[in-house]
Backbone as CSV, one residue per row, in Angstrom:
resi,resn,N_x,N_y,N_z,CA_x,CA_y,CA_z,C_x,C_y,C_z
1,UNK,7.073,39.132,1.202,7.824,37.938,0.849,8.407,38.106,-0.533
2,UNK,9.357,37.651,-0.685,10.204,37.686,-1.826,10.724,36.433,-2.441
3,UNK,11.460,36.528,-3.818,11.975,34.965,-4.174,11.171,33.877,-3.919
4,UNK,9.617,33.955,-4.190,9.025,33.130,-4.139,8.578,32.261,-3.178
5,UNK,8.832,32.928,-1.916,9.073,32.134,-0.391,7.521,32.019,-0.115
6,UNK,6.611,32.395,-0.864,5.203,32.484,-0.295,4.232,31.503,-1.151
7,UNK,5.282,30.646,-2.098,5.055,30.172,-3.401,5.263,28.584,-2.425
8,UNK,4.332,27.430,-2.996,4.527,26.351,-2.548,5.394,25.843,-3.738
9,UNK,6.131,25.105,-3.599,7.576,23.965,-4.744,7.537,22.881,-4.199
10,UNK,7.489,22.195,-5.476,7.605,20.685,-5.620,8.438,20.227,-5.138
11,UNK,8.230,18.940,-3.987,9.429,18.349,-3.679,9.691,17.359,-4.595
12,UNK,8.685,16.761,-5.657,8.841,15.474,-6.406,8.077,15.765,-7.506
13,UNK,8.080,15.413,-8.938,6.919,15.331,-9.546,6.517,13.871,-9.669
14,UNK,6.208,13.469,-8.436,4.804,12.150,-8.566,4.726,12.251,-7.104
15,UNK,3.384,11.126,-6.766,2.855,11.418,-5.809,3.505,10.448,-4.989
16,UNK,3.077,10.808,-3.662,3.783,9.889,-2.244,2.768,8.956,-2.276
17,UNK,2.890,7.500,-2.019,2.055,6.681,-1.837,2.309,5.949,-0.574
18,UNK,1.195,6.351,0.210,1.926,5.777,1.763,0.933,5.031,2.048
19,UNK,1.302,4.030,3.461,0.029,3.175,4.146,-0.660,4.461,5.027
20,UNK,-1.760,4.612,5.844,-2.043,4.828,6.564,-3.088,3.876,7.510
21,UNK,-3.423,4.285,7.960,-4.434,4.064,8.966,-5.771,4.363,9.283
22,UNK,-6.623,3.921,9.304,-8.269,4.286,9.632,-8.289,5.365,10.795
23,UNK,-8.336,6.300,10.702,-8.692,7.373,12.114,-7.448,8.152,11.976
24,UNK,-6.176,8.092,11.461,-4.848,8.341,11.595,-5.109,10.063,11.093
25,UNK,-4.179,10.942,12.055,-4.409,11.982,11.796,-3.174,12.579,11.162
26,UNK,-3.110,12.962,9.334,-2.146,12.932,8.889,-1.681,15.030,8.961
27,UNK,-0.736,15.483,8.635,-0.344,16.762,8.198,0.292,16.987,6.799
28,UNK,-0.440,17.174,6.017,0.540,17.116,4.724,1.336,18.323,4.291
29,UNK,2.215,18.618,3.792,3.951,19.575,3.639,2.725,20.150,2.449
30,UNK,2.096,21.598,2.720,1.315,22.224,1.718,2.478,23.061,0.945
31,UNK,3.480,23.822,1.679,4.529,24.117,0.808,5.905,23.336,0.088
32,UNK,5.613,22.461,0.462,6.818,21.394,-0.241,8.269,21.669,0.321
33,UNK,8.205,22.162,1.708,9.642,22.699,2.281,9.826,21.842,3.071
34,UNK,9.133,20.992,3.581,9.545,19.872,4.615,10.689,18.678,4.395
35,UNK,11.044,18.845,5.383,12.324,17.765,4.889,11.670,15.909,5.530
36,UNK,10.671,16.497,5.742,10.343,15.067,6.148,8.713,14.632,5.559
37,UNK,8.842,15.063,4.103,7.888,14.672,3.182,7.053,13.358,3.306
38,UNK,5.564,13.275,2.913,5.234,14.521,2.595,4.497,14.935,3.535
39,UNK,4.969,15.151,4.771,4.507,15.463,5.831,5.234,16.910,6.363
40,UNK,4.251,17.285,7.196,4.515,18.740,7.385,5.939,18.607,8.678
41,UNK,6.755,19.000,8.576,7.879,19.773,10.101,7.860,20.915,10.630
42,UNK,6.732,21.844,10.019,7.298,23.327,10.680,7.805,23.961,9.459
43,UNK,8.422,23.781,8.712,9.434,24.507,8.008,8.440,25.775,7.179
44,UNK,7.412,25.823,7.002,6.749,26.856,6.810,6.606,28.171,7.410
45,UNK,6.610,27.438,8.579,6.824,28.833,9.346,8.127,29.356,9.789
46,UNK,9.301,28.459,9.597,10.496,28.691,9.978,10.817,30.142,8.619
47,UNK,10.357,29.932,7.458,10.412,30.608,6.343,9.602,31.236,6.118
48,UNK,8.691,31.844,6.734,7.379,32.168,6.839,6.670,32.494,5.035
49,UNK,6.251,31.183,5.325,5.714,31.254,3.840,4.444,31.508,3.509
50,UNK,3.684,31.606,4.645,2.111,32.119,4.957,0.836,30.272,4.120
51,UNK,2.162,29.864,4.239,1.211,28.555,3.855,1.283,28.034,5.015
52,UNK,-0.050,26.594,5.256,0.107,25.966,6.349,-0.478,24.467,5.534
53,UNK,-0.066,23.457,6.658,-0.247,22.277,5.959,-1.804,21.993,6.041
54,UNK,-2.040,20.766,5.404,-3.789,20.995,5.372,-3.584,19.357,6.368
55,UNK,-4.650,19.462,7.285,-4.285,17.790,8.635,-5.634,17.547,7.743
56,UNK,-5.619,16.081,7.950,-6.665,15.365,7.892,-6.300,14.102,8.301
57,UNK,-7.605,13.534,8.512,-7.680,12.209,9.021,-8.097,10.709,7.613
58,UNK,-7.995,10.055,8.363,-7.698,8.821,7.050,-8.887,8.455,7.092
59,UNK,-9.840,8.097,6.128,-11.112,7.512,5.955,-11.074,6.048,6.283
60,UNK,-9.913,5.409,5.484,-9.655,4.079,6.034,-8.355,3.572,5.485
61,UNK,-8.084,2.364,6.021,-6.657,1.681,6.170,-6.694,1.298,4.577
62,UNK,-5.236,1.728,4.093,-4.731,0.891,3.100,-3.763,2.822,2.171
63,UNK,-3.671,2.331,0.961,-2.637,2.910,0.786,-3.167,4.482,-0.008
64,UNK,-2.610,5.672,0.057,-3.450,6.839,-0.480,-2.099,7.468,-1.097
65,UNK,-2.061,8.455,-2.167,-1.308,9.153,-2.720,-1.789,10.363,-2.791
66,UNK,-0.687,11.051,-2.383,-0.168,12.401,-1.171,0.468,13.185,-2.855
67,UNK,0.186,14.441,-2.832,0.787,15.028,-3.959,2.215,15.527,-3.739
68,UNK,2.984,15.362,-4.306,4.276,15.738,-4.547,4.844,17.112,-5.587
69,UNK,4.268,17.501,-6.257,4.169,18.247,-7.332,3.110,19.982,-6.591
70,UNK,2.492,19.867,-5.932,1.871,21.389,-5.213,0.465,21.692,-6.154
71,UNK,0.497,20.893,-7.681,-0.097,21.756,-8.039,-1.979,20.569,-8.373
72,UNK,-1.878,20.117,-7.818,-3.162,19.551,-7.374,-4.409,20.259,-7.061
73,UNK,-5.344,20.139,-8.468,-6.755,20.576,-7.649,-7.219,20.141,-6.557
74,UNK,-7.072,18.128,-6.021,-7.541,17.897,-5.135,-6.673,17.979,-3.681
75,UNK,-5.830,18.944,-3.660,-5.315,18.696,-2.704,-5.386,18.415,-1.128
76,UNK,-5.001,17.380,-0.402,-3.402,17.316,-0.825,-3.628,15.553,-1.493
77,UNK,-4.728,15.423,-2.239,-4.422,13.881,-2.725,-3.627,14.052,-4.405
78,UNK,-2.789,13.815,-4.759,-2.554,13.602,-5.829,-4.086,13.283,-7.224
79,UNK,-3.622,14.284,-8.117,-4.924,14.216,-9.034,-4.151,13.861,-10.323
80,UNK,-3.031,13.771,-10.493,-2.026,13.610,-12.049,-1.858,14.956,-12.749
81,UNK,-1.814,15.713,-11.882,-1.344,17.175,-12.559,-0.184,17.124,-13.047
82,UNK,0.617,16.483,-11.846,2.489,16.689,-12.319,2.823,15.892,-14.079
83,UNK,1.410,14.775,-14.583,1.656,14.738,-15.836,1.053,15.330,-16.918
84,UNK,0.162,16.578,-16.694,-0.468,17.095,-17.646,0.454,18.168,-18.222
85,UNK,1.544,17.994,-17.952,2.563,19.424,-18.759,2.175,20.614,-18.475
86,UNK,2.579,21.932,-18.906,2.300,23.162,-19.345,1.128,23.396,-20.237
């Protein structure tokens, strides 16, 4: 892989804050190539970026923040990396 194609990129620097659902089985965009953020489409493998999205399920109903930025220890929940700078 070349040009960084194996490299996950930020689609946003802040996090997605979505509703979900209790039991809801989510896919989150681990390389940030999805056009249908921040959820996974495939596009990883269309580019074969050797990343894959990480699924999980929702612990419970109400609202969670999804990282936008890639570079999250807890991923894929948003931890405030995208504001700790360089």
């Amino acid at each position: 892989m070349s040009d960084g194609e194996g490299e996950p990129v930020a689609s946003q620097d802040s996090p997605y804050v979505i509703e979900v659902e209790e039991g809801q089985n989510i896919a989150w965009c681990a390389c940030g190539r999805s056009a249908n953020q921040p959820f996974c489409d495939g596009s990883h493998s269309r580019e074969q970026t050797g990343i894959v999205p990480i699924v999980f399920k929702a612990e419970k109903t109400g609202k969670i923040a999804l990282c936008g930025c890639r570079t999250s220890e807890g991923k894929p929940y948003c931890d405030g990396s995208h504001s700790k700078g360089d």
